[in-house]
Coordinates of N, CA and C in Angstrom, one line a residue:
M14 N 149.7 117.2 194.6 CA 148.4 116.6 195.0 C 147.3 117.6 194.7
I15 N 146.2 117.1 194.3 CA 145.1 117.9 193.9 C 144.2 118.2 195.2
N16 N 143.9 119.4 195.4 CA 143.1 119.8 196.5 C 141.6 119.4 196.2
A17 N 141.0 118.8 197.2 CA 139.6 118.3 197.0 C 138.5 119.4 197.0
D18 N 138.9 120.6 197.5 CA 138.0 121.7 197.7 C 137.8 122.4 196.3
P19 N 136.6 122.3 195.7 CA 136.4 122.9 194.4 C 136.7 124.4 194.3
Y20 N 136.4 125.1 195.4 CA 136.7 126.5 195.4 C 138.1 126.8 195.2
V21 N 139.0 126.1 196.0 CA 140.4 126.2 195.9 C 140.9 125.9 194.5
Q22 N 140.4 124.8 193.9 CA 140.8 124.4 192.6 C 140.3 125.4 191.5
F23 N 139.1 125.9 191.7 CA 138.6 126.9 190.7 C 139.5 128.1 190.7
T24 N 139.8 128.6 191.9 CA 140.6 129.8 192.1 C 142.0 129.6 191.5
A25 N 142.6 128.5 191.8 CA 144.0 128.3 191.2 C 143.9 128.2 189.7
S26 N 142.9 127.5 189.2 CA 142.8 127.3 187.7 C 142.5 128.7 187.1
A27 N 141.7 129.5 187.7 CA 141.4 130.8 187.1 C 142.6 131.7 187.2
Q28 N 143.4 131.7 188.2 CA 144.6 132.5 188.3 C 145.5 132.1 187.2
R29 N 145.7 130.8 186.9 CA 146.5 130.4 185.9 C 146.0 130.9 184.5
L30 N 144.7 130.9 184.3 CA 144.1 131.4 183.1 C 144.4 132.9 182.9
V31 N 144.2 133.7 183.9 CA 144.4 135.1 183.9 C 145.8 135.4 183.6
A32 N 146.7 134.7 184.2 CA 148.2 134.9 183.9 C 148.5 134.5 182.5
A33 N 147.9 133.5 182.0 CA 148.2 133.0 180.6 C 147.7 134.0 179.6
L34 N 146.6 134.7 179.9 CA 146.0 135.6 178.9 C 146.7 136.9 178.8
G35 N 147.5 137.3 179.8 CA 148.1 138.6 179.8 C 147.1 139.7 179.8
N36 N 147.2 140.5 178.8 CA 146.2 141.7 178.7 C 145.1 141.4 177.7
R37 N 144.9 140.1 177.3 CA 143.8 139.8 176.4 C 142.5 139.8 177.1
S38 N 141.5 140.4 176.5 CA 140.2 140.4 177.2 C 139.5 139.0 177.1
L39 N 138.6 138.8 178.0 CA 138.0 137.4 178.1 C 136.5 137.5 178.3
A40 N 135.8 136.6 177.7 CA 134.3 136.5 177.9 C 134.0 135.0 177.9
V41 N 132.8 134.7 178.6 CA 132.5 133.3 178.8 C 131.0 133.1 178.4
A42 N 130.7 132.0 177.7 CA 129.3 131.5 177.4 C 129.2 130.2 178.1
E43 N 128.2 130.1 179.0 CA 128.1 128.8 179.7 C 126.6 128.3 179.6
S44 N 126.6 127.0 179.4 CA 125.3 126.3 179.5 C 125.4 125.3 180.6
L45 N 126.0 124.2 180.4 CA 126.1 123.1 181.4 C 126.7 123.6 182.8
T46 N 127.7 124.5 182.8 CA 128.3 125.0 184.0 C 127.5 126.1 184.7
A47 N 126.6 126.7 184.0 CA 125.6 127.7 184.5 C 126.2 128.7 185.5
G48 N 127.4 129.3 185.0 CA 128.0 130.4 185.8 C 129.2 130.0 186.6
M49 N 129.5 128.7 186.7 CA 130.6 128.2 187.5 C 132.0 128.7 187.0
V50 N 132.1 128.8 185.7 CA 133.4 129.2 185.1 C 133.5 130.7 185.4
S51 N 132.5 131.5 185.2 CA 132.5 132.9 185.4 C 132.8 133.2 186.9
A52 N 132.2 132.4 187.8 CA 132.4 132.6 189.2 C 133.9 132.4 189.6
A53 N 134.4 131.3 189.0 CA 135.9 131.0 189.3 C 136.8 132.2 188.8
I54 N 136.5 132.7 187.6 CA 137.3 133.8 187.1 C 137.2 135.0 188.0
A55 N 136.0 135.3 188.5 CA 135.7 136.5 189.3 C 136.5 136.4 190.6
N56 N 136.9 135.2 191.0 CA 137.7 135.0 192.3 C 139.1 135.6 192.2
V57 N 139.6 135.9 191.0 CA 141.0 136.4 190.8 C 141.0 137.9 191.0
P58 N 141.8 138.4 192.0 CA 142.0 139.8 192.2 C 142.5 140.5 190.9
G59 N 141.9 141.6 190.6 CA 142.4 142.4 189.4 C 141.9 141.9 188.1
V60 N 141.0 140.9 188.1 CA 140.5 140.3 186.8 C 139.7 141.3 186.0
S61 N 139.2 142.3 186.7 CA 138.3 143.3 186.0 C 139.1 144.0 184.9
A62 N 140.4 144.0 184.9 CA 141.2 144.6 183.8 C 141.0 143.8 182.5
I63 N 140.7 142.5 182.5 CA 140.5 141.8 181.3 C 139.2 141.1 181.1
Y64 N 138.4 140.9 182.2 CA 137.2 140.1 182.1 C 136.0 141.0 181.7
R65 N 135.4 140.7 180.5 CA 134.3 141.4 180.0 C 133.0 141.0 180.5
G66 N 132.8 139.7 180.8 CA 131.5 139.2 181.3 C 131.2 137.9 180.7
A67 N 129.9 137.5 181.0 CA 129.5 136.1 180.7 C 128.0 136.1 180.3
V68 N 127.6 135.1 179.6 CA 126.2 134.8 179.4 C 126.0 133.4 179.8
V69 N 125.0 133.1 180.6 CA 124.5 131.8 180.9 C 123.4 131.5 180.0
S70 N 123.7 130.6 179.0 CA 122.7 130.3 178.0 C 122.2 128.8 178.2
Y71 N 121.6 128.6 179.3 CA 121.1 127.3 179.6 C 120.0 126.9 178.6
A72 N 119.2 127.8 178.3 CA 118.1 127.5 177.3 C 118.6 127.6 175.9
T73 N 118.1 126.8 175.0 CA 118.5 126.8 173.6 C 118.2 128.1 173.0
E74 N 117.1 128.7 173.3 CA 116.7 130.0 172.8 C 117.7 131.1 173.1
V75 N 118.4 131.0 174.2 CA 119.4 132.0 174.5 C 120.6 131.8 173.7
K76 N 120.9 130.6 173.4 CA 122.0 130.3 172.5 C 121.8 130.9 171.1
T77 N 120.6 130.8 170.6 CA 120.3 131.3 169.3 C 120.1 132.9 169.3
S78 N 119.4 133.4 170.3 CA 119.1 134.8 170.2 C 120.2 135.7 170.7
V79 N 120.9 135.3 171.7 CA 122.0 136.1 172.3 C 123.4 135.8 171.7
L80 N 123.7 134.5 171.6 CA 125.0 134.1 171.2 C 125.1 133.9 169.7
Q81 N 123.9 134.0 169.0 CA 123.9 133.9 167.5 C 124.3 132.5 167.0
V82 N 123.9 131.5 167.8 CA 124.1 130.1 167.3 C 122.9 129.8 166.3
P83 N 123.1 129.5 165.1 CA 122.0 129.3 164.2 C 121.2 128.1 164.6
T84 N 119.9 128.3 164.5 CA 118.9 127.2 164.9 C 119.2 126.0 164.1
S85 N 119.6 126.2 162.8 CA 119.9 125.0 162.0 C 121.1 124.2 162.5
L86 N 122.0 124.9 163.1 CA 123.2 124.2 163.7 C 122.8 123.3 164.8
I87 N 121.9 123.8 165.7 CA 121.4 123.1 166.8 C 120.5 121.9 166.3
S88 N 119.7 122.2 165.3 CA 118.8 121.1 164.7 C 119.6 119.9 164.2
V89 N 120.7 120.2 163.5 CA 121.5 119.2 162.9 C 122.4 118.5 163.9
H90 N 123.0 119.3 164.8 CA 124.0 118.7 165.7 C 123.6 118.5 167.1
T91 N 122.5 119.1 167.6 CA 122.1 119.1 169.0 C 122.8 120.2 169.7
P92 N 122.2 120.7 170.8 CA 122.9 121.7 171.6 C 124.2 121.3 172.3
V93 N 124.4 119.9 172.4 CA 125.6 119.4 173.0 C 126.5 118.8 171.8
S94 N 127.2 119.7 171.2 CA 128.0 119.4 170.0 C 129.2 120.3 169.9
I95 N 130.2 119.9 169.2 CA 131.3 120.7 168.9 C 130.9 122.0 168.1
P96 N 130.2 121.8 167.0 CA 129.8 123.0 166.3 C 129.0 124.1 167.1
V97 N 128.2 123.6 168.0 CA 127.4 124.6 168.8 C 128.4 125.2 169.8
A98 N 129.2 124.5 170.5 CA 130.1 125.1 171.4 C 131.1 126.1 170.8
E99 N 131.5 125.7 169.6 CA 132.4 126.6 168.8 C 131.7 127.9 168.5
Q100 N 130.4 127.9 168.1 CA 129.7 129.1 167.8 C 129.3 129.9 169.1
M101 N 129.1 129.2 170.2 CA 128.9 129.9 171.4 C 130.1 130.7 171.8
A102 N 131.3 130.1 171.6 CA 132.6 130.9 171.9 C 132.7 132.1 171.0
R103 N 132.5 131.8 169.7 CA 132.6 133.0 168.7 C 131.5 134.0 169.0
G104 N 130.3 133.6 169.4 CA 129.2 134.5 169.7 C 129.5 135.4 170.9
I105 N 130.0 134.8 171.9 CA 130.2 135.6 173.1 C 131.4 136.5 172.9
A106 N 132.4 136.1 172.2 CA 133.6 136.9 171.9 C 133.1 138.2 171.1
Q107 N 132.3 137.9 170.1 CA 131.8 139.0 169.3 C 130.9 140.0 170.1
L108 N 129.9 139.4 170.9 CA 129.0 140.1 171.7 C 129.7 141.1 172.7
L109 N 130.8 140.6 173.3 CA 131.4 141.3 174.4 C 132.8 141.9 173.9
S110 N 133.1 141.8 172.6 CA 134.3 142.3 172.1 C 135.6 141.8 172.8
A111 N 135.7 140.5 172.9 CA 136.7 139.9 173.7 C 137.7 139.2 172.7
D112 N 139.0 139.2 173.2 CA 140.1 138.5 172.4 C 140.1 137.0 172.7
A113 N 139.5 136.6 173.8 CA 139.5 135.2 174.2 C 138.1 134.9 174.8
A114 N 137.7 133.6 174.6 CA 136.4 133.2 175.1 C 136.4 131.7 175.4
L115 N 135.5 131.4 176.4 CA 135.3 130.0 176.7 C 133.8 129.7 176.6
A116 N 133.5 128.5 176.1 CA 132.1 128.1 176.1 C 132.0 126.6 176.6
T117 N 130.9 126.4 177.3 CA 130.6 125.0 177.8 C 129.2 124.6 177.5
T118 N 129.0 123.4 177.1 CA 127.7 122.8 176.9 C 127.8 121.3 177.2
G119 N 126.7 120.7 177.6 CA 126.8 119.3 177.9 C 125.6 118.8 178.6
V120 N 125.7 117.5 179.1 CA 124.6 116.8 179.8 C 125.2 116.5 181.2
A121 N 124.6 117.1 182.2 CA 125.1 116.8 183.6 C 124.5 115.6 184.1
G122 N 123.3 115.2 183.6 CA 122.7 114.0 184.1 C 121.5 114.4 185.1
P123 N 120.9 113.4 185.6 CA 121.4 112.0 185.8 C 121.1 111.2 184.5
G124 N 120.3 111.6 183.7 CA 120.0 110.7 182.5 C 120.5 111.4 181.2
P125 N 120.3 110.8 180.1 CA 120.7 111.3 178.8 C 119.8 112.5 178.3
A126 N 120.4 113.2 177.4 CA 119.6 114.3 176.8 C 120.1 114.5 175.4
W127 N 119.2 114.8 174.4 CA 119.6 115.0 173.0 C 120.4 113.8 172.4
G128 N 120.1 112.6 172.9 CA 120.8 111.4 172.5 C 122.2 111.3 173.0
K129 N 122.6 112.1 173.9 CA 123.9 112.1 174.5 C 123.8 111.5 175.9
P130 N 124.8 110.7 176.4 CA 124.7 110.2 177.7 C 125.1 111.2 178.7
A131 N 124.7 111.1 180.0 CA 125.1 111.9 181.1 C 126.6 111.9 181.1
G132 N 127.1 113.1 181.4 CA 128.6 113.2 181.5 C 129.2 113.7 180.2
T133 N 128.5 113.8 179.1 CA 129.0 114.3 177.9 C 129.2 115.9 178.0
V134 N 130.4 116.3 177.7 CA 130.7 117.7 177.9 C 131.5 118.2 176.7
V135 N 131.1 119.4 176.2 CA 131.8 120.0 175.0 C 132.3 121.4 175.5
I136 N 133.6 121.6 175.3 CA 134.2 122.9 175.7 C 134.8 123.5 174.4
A137 N 134.7 124.8 174.3 CA 135.3 125.5 173.2 C 136.1 126.7 173.8
A138 N 137.3 126.8 173.3 CA 138.2 127.9 173.8 C 138.6 128.7 172.5
L139 N 138.3 130.0 172.5 CA 138.7 130.9 171.4 C 139.8 131.8 171.9
L140 N 140.9 131.8 171.1 CA 142.0 132.7 171.4 C 142.5 133.3 170.1
D141 N 142.4 134.6 170.0 CA 142.9 135.3 168.8 C 142.2 134.8 167.5
G142 N 140.9 134.6 167.6 CA 140.2 134.2 166.4 C 140.2 132.7 166.1
H143 N 141.0 131.9 166.8 CA 141.0 130.5 166.5 C 140.3 129.7 167.7
V144 N 139.5 128.7 167.3 CA 138.8 128.0 168.3 C 139.3 126.6 168.4
T145 N 139.5 126.1 169.7 CA 139.9 124.8 170.0 C 138.8 124.1 170.8
T146 N 138.4 122.9 170.4 CA 137.3 122.3 171.1 C 137.8 120.9 171.7
R147 N 137.0 120.5 172.7 CA 137.2 119.2 173.3 C 135.9 118.6 173.7
E148 N 135.6 117.4 173.3 CA 134.5 116.7 173.7 C 134.9 115.6 174.8
L149 N 134.3 115.7 175.9 CA 134.7 114.8 177.1 C 133.6 113.9 177.5
Q150 N 133.9 112.8 178.1 CA 132.9 112.0 178.8 C 133.4 111.9 180.2
L151 N 132.7 112.7 181.1 CA 133.0 112.7 182.5 C 132.1 111.9 183.3
S152 N 132.6 111.4 184.5 CA 131.8 110.6 185.3 C 131.4 111.3 186.6
G153 N 130.4 110.7 187.3 CA 130.0 111.3 188.5 C 128.6 111.8 188.5
D154 N 128.1 112.4 189.6 CA 126.8 113.0 189.6 C 126.9 114.4 189.0
R155 N 125.7 115.1 189.0 CA 125.6 116.4 188.3 C 126.7 117.4 188.8
A156 N 126.9 117.4 190.1 CA 127.9 118.4 190.7 C 129.3 118.0 190.2
A157 N 129.6 116.7 190.2 CA 131.0 116.3 189.8 C 131.2 116.6 188.3
V158 N 130.2 116.4 187.5 CA 130.4 116.6 186.0 C 130.5 118.1 185.8
R159 N 129.7 118.9 186.5 CA 129.8 120.4 186.3 C 131.2 120.9 186.8
T160 N 131.6 120.4 188.0 CA 132.9 120.8 188.5 C 134.0 120.5 187.6
A161 N 134.1 119.2 187.1 CA 135.1 118.8 186.2 C 135.1 119.6 184.9
A162 N 133.9 119.9 184.4 CA 133.8 120.6 183.2 C 134.4 122.0 183.4
T163 N 134.1 122.6 184.5 CA 134.6 124.0 184.8 C 136.1 124.0 184.8
L164 N 136.7 123.0 185.5 CA 138.2 122.9 185.6 C 138.8 122.6 184.2
Q165 N 138.1 121.7 183.4 CA 138.6 121.4 182.1 C 138.6 122.6 181.2
A166 N 137.5 123.4 181.3 CA 137.4 124.6 180.4 C 138.5 125.6 180.8
L167 N 138.7 125.9 182.1 CA 139.8 126.8 182.5 C 141.1 126.3 182.0
A168 N 141.4 125.0 182.2 CA 142.7 124.5 181.8 C 142.9 124.6 180.3
L169 N 141.9 124.3 179.5 CA 142.1 124.4 178.0 C 142.5 125.7 177.6
L170 N 141.8 126.8 178.0 CA 142.2 128.1 177.5 C 143.5 128.5 178.2
S171 N 143.8 128.1 179.4 CA 145.1 128.4 180.0 C 146.2 127.8 179.2
T172 N 146.1 126.6 178.8 CA 147.1 126.0 178.0 C 147.3 126.7 176.7
L173 N 146.2 127.0 176.0 CA 146.4 127.8 174.7 C 147.1 129.1 174.9
G174 N 146.7 129.8 176.0 CA 147.3 131.1 176.3 C 148.8 130.9 176.6
E175 N 149.2 129.9 177.3 CA 150.6 129.7 177.6 C 151.4 129.3 176.4
Q176 N 150.8 128.5 175.5 CA 151.4 128.1 174.3 C 151.6 129.2 173.3
N177 N 150.7 130.2 173.4 CA 150.8 131.4 172.5 C 151.4 132.6 173.1
R178 N 152.0 132.4 174.2 CA 152.6 133.6 175.0 C 153.5 134.5 174.1
S179 N 154.2 133.8 173.2 CA 155.1 134.6 172.4 C 154.4 135.6 171.4
T180 N 153.2 135.3 171.2 CA 152.4 136.2 170.3 C 151.5 137.2 171.0
M181 N 151.6 137.2 172.4 CA 150.8 138.1 173.2 C 151.3 139.5 173.1
C182 N 150.3 140.4 173.2 CA 150.7 141.8 173.2 C 150.6 142.3 174.7
Y183 N 151.7 142.9 175.1 CA 151.7 143.4 176.5 C 151.7 144.9 176.5

């Protein structure tokens, strides 16, 4: 049964992620989730051994100036797109010298933005130089969309880490 308390869910999901990464370093770039992914990760005791840090890039200018997302990429695809999320993950991994990274971007609502309906979420997970992305359509109010996006991001990288456990360096 899923616990309805987001704090409990976040902590359990982050513990799974940290275990799946082993000794790989981790960094996070967040837009839509505005620090929720990072806060969940920080709940895990001992995470300082692998967690490098995060950038909340809510503003498009932060995506371009800090995470090195090309302005042309945003112009062509919008900030809520697979190419932008992928570059956010690559940018934060490079900026913080991390082996693994998560990036979130999307539209929490209540209305549409950049031609995308509320609830559109794009997640990118980078592990060992390879990026996996997911575009989701989530339902609910802003809080529900952001909570679900956080859990989905943590789960995506956890799954990748678990699948690649045989190639992990300990």
